[in-house]
Coordinates of C-alpha atoms in Angstrom, one line a residue:
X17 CA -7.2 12.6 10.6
X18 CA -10.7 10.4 10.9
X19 CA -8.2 7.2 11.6
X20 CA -8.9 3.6 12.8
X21 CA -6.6 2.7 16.1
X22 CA -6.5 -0.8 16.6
X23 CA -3.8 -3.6 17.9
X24 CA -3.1 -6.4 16.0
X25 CA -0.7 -9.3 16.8
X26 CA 0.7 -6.8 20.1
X27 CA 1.4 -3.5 17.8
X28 CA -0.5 -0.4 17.7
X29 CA -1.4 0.6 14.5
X30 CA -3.6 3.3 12.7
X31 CA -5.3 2.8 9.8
X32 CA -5.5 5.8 7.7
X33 CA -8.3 6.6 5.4
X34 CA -6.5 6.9 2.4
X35 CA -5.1 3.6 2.9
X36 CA -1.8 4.2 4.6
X37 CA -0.6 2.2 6.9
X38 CA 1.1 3.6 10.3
X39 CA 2.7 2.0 13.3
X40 CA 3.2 4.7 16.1
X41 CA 5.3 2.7 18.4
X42 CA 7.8 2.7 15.8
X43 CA 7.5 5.7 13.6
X44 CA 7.1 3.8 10.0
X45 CA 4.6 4.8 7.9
X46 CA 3.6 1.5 5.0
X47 CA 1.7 1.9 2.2
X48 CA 1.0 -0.9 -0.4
X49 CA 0.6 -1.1 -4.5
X50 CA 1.3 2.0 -5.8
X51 CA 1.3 0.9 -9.6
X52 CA 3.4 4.0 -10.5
X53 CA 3.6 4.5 -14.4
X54 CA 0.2 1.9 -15.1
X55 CA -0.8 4.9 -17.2
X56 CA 2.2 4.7 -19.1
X57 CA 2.6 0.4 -19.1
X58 CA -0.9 0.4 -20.8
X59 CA 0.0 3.1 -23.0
X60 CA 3.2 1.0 -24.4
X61 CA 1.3 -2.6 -24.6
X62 CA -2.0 -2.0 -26.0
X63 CA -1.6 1.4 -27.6
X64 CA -4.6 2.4 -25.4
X65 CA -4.0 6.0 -23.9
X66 CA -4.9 7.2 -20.2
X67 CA -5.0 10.4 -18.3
X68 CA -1.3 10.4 -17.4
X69 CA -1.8 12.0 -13.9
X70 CA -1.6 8.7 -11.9
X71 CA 1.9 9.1 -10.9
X72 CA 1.1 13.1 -9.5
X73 CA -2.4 12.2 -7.4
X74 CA -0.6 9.0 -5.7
X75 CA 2.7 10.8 -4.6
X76 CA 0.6 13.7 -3.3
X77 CA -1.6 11.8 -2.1
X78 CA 2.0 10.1 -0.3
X79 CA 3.0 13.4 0.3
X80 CA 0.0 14.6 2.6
X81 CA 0.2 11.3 4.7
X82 CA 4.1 11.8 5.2
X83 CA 3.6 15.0 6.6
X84 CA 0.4 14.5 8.8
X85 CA 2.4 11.4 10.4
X86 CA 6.3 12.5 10.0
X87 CA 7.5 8.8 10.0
X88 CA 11.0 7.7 10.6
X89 CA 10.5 5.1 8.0
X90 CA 8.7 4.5 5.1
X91 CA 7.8 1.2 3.4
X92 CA 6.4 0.4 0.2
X93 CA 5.2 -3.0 0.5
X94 CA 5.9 -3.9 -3.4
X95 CA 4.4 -3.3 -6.7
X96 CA 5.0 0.0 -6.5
X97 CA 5.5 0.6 -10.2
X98 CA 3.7 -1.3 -12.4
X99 CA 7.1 -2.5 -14.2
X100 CA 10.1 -2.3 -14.0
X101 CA 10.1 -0.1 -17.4
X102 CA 7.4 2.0 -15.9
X103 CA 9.8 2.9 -13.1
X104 CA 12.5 3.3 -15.7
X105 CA 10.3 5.6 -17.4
X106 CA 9.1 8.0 -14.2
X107 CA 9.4 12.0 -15.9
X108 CA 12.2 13.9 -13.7
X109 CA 9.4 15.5 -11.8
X110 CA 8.1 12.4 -10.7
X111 CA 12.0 10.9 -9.2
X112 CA 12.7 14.5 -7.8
X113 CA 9.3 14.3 -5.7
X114 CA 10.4 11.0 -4.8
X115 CA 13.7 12.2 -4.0
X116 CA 12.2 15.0 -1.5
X117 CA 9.7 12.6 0.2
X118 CA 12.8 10.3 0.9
X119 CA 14.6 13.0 2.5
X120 CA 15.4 12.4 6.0
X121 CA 13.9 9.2 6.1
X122 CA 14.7 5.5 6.0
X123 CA 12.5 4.6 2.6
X124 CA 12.2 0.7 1.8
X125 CA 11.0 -0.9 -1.6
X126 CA 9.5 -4.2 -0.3
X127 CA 9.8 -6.3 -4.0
X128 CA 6.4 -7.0 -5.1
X129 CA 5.1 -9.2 -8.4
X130 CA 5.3 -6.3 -10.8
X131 CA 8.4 -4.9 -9.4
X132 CA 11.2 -7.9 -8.5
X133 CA 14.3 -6.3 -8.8
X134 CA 15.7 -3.3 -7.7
X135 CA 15.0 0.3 -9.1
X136 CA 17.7 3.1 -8.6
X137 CA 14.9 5.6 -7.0
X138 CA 16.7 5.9 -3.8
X139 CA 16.3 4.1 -0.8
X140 CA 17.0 0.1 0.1
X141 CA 15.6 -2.9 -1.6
X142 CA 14.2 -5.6 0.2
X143 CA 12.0 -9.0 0.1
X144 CA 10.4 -8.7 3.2
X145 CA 11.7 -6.8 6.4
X146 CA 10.1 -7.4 10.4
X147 CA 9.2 -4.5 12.4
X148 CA 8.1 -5.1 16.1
X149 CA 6.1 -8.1 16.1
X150 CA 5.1 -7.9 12.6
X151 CA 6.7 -9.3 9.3
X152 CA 5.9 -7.3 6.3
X153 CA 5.8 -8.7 2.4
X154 CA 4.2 -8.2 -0.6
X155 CA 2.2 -11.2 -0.8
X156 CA 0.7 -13.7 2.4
X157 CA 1.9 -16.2 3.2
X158 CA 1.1 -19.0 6.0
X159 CA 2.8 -16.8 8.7
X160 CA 1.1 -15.0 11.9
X161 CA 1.7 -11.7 12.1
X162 CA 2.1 -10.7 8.7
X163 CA 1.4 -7.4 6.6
X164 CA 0.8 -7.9 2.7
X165 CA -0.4 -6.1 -0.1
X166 CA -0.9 -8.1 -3.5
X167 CA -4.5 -8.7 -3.6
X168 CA -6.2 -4.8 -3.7
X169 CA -9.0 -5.9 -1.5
X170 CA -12.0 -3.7 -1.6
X171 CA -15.5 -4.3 0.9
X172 CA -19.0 -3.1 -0.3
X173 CA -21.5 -1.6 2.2
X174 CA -25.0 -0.3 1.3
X175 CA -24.2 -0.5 -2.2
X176 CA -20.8 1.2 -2.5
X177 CA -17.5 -0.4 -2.9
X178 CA -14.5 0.7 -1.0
X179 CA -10.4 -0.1 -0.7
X180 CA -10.3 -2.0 2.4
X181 CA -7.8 -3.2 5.0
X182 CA -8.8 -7.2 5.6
X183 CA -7.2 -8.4 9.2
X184 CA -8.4 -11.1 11.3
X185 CA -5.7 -12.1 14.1
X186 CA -3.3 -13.5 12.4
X187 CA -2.9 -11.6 8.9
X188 CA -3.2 -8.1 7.8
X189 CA -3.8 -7.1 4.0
X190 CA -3.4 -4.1 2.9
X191 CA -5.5 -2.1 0.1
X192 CA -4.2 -0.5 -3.0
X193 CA -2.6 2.9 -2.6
X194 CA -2.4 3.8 -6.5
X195 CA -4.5 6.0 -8.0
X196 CA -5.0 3.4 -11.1
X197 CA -6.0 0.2 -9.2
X198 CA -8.5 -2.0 -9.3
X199 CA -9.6 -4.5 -6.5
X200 CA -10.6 -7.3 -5.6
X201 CA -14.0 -8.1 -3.2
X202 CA -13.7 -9.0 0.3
X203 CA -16.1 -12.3 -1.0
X204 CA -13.4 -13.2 -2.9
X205 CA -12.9 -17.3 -2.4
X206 CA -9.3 -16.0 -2.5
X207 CA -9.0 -13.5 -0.3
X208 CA -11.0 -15.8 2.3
X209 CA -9.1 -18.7 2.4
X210 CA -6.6 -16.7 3.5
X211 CA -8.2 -15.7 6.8
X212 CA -9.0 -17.9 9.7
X213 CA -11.3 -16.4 11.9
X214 CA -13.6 -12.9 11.7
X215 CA -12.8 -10.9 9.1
X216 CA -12.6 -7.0 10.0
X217 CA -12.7 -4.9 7.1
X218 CA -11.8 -1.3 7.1
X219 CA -13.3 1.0 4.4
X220 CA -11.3 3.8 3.4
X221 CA -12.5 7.3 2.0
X222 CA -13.2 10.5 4.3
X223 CA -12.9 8.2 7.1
X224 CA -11.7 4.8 7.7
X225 CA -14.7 2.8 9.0
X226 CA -14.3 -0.7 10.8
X227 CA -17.0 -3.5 9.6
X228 CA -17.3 -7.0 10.4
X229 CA -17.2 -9.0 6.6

């Protein structure tokens, strides 16, 4: 599946090339800023009208990871819609996909900035959860070990710009998994003051591709 095996902070993990996480020590599949419904949260605050298939590419998109890892657990590491009207608003399509992805498995909605209270979507609400060695929330914080979303990083090599994971040894962010998200670049004064040491970025696409930032 063209992945990136690495260890960080004593867990094995696999970086997936469409920007999944998953840990295979522990069966949990993570995946961070979905933005469901930004298509239709633009549409209702600036009148401004998108191609509403956002919602459809990122769940299959979900759906195709799911069943090339078969996790035990799934988390969705916050802003996963990007409102809480927007996740009000999903079509019946949309919540019975949801519904059938969830099926089996232990699904957790990691609160996030867009998202901060609970949705009724199935699964359990959290602000942060630990798994193994690792502590996962929505936006980093001072804490080793940690997993985060938030920030949508993105790393540009020979000219192109790709989502990215960012990890050094001590944090882990995670890029954008919605189909509708912009990013942020791995330059970024605020992504690096976040990181301590050498930065390892890993480019997503057909293959996810290790570089040194």
């Amino acid at each position: 599946m063209n992945a990136y095996n690495f260890d960080f902070c004593g867990t094995r993990c696999c970086a997936l090339p469409s920007g999944a996480l998953y840990l295979p020590e522990h069966a949990v599949l993570c995946v961070s800023d979905l933005h469901l419904g930004k298509s239709e949260r633009i549409a209702r605050r600036s009148g401004v009208m998108l191609p509403p298939y956002e919602v459809q590419e990122t769940l299959q998109k979900l759906e195709t990871d799911i069943t090339t890892t078969q996790p035990r657990q799934v988390i969705c590491l916050g802003d996963s819609f990007d409102d809480l009207d927007a996740a009000n608003s999903l079509d019946e399509d949309a919540r019975l996909w949801l519904t059938r992805l969830q099926a089996g498995k232990s699904w957790v909605w990691i609160e996030g900035n867009h998202d901060p209270g609970p949705v009724d979507l199935g699964g359990t609400h959290r602000s942060q959860m630990t798994i193994g060695t690792l502590i996962f929330r929505h936006i980093a914080t001072a804490e080793t070990a940690e997993v985060s979303g938030h920030y949508h990083p993105k790393h540009r090599v020979a000219g192109r710009s790709r989502p990215a994971f960012l990890y050094d040894a001590h944090r882990l962010i995670m890029p954008a998994y919605g189909a509708y998200t912009g990013g942020l670049s791995s330059q970024a004064a605020d992504l690096r003051k976040l990181f301590s040491g050498q930065i390892i970025a890993i480019m997503t696409g057909h293959k996810a591709i290790p570089v040194p930032v």
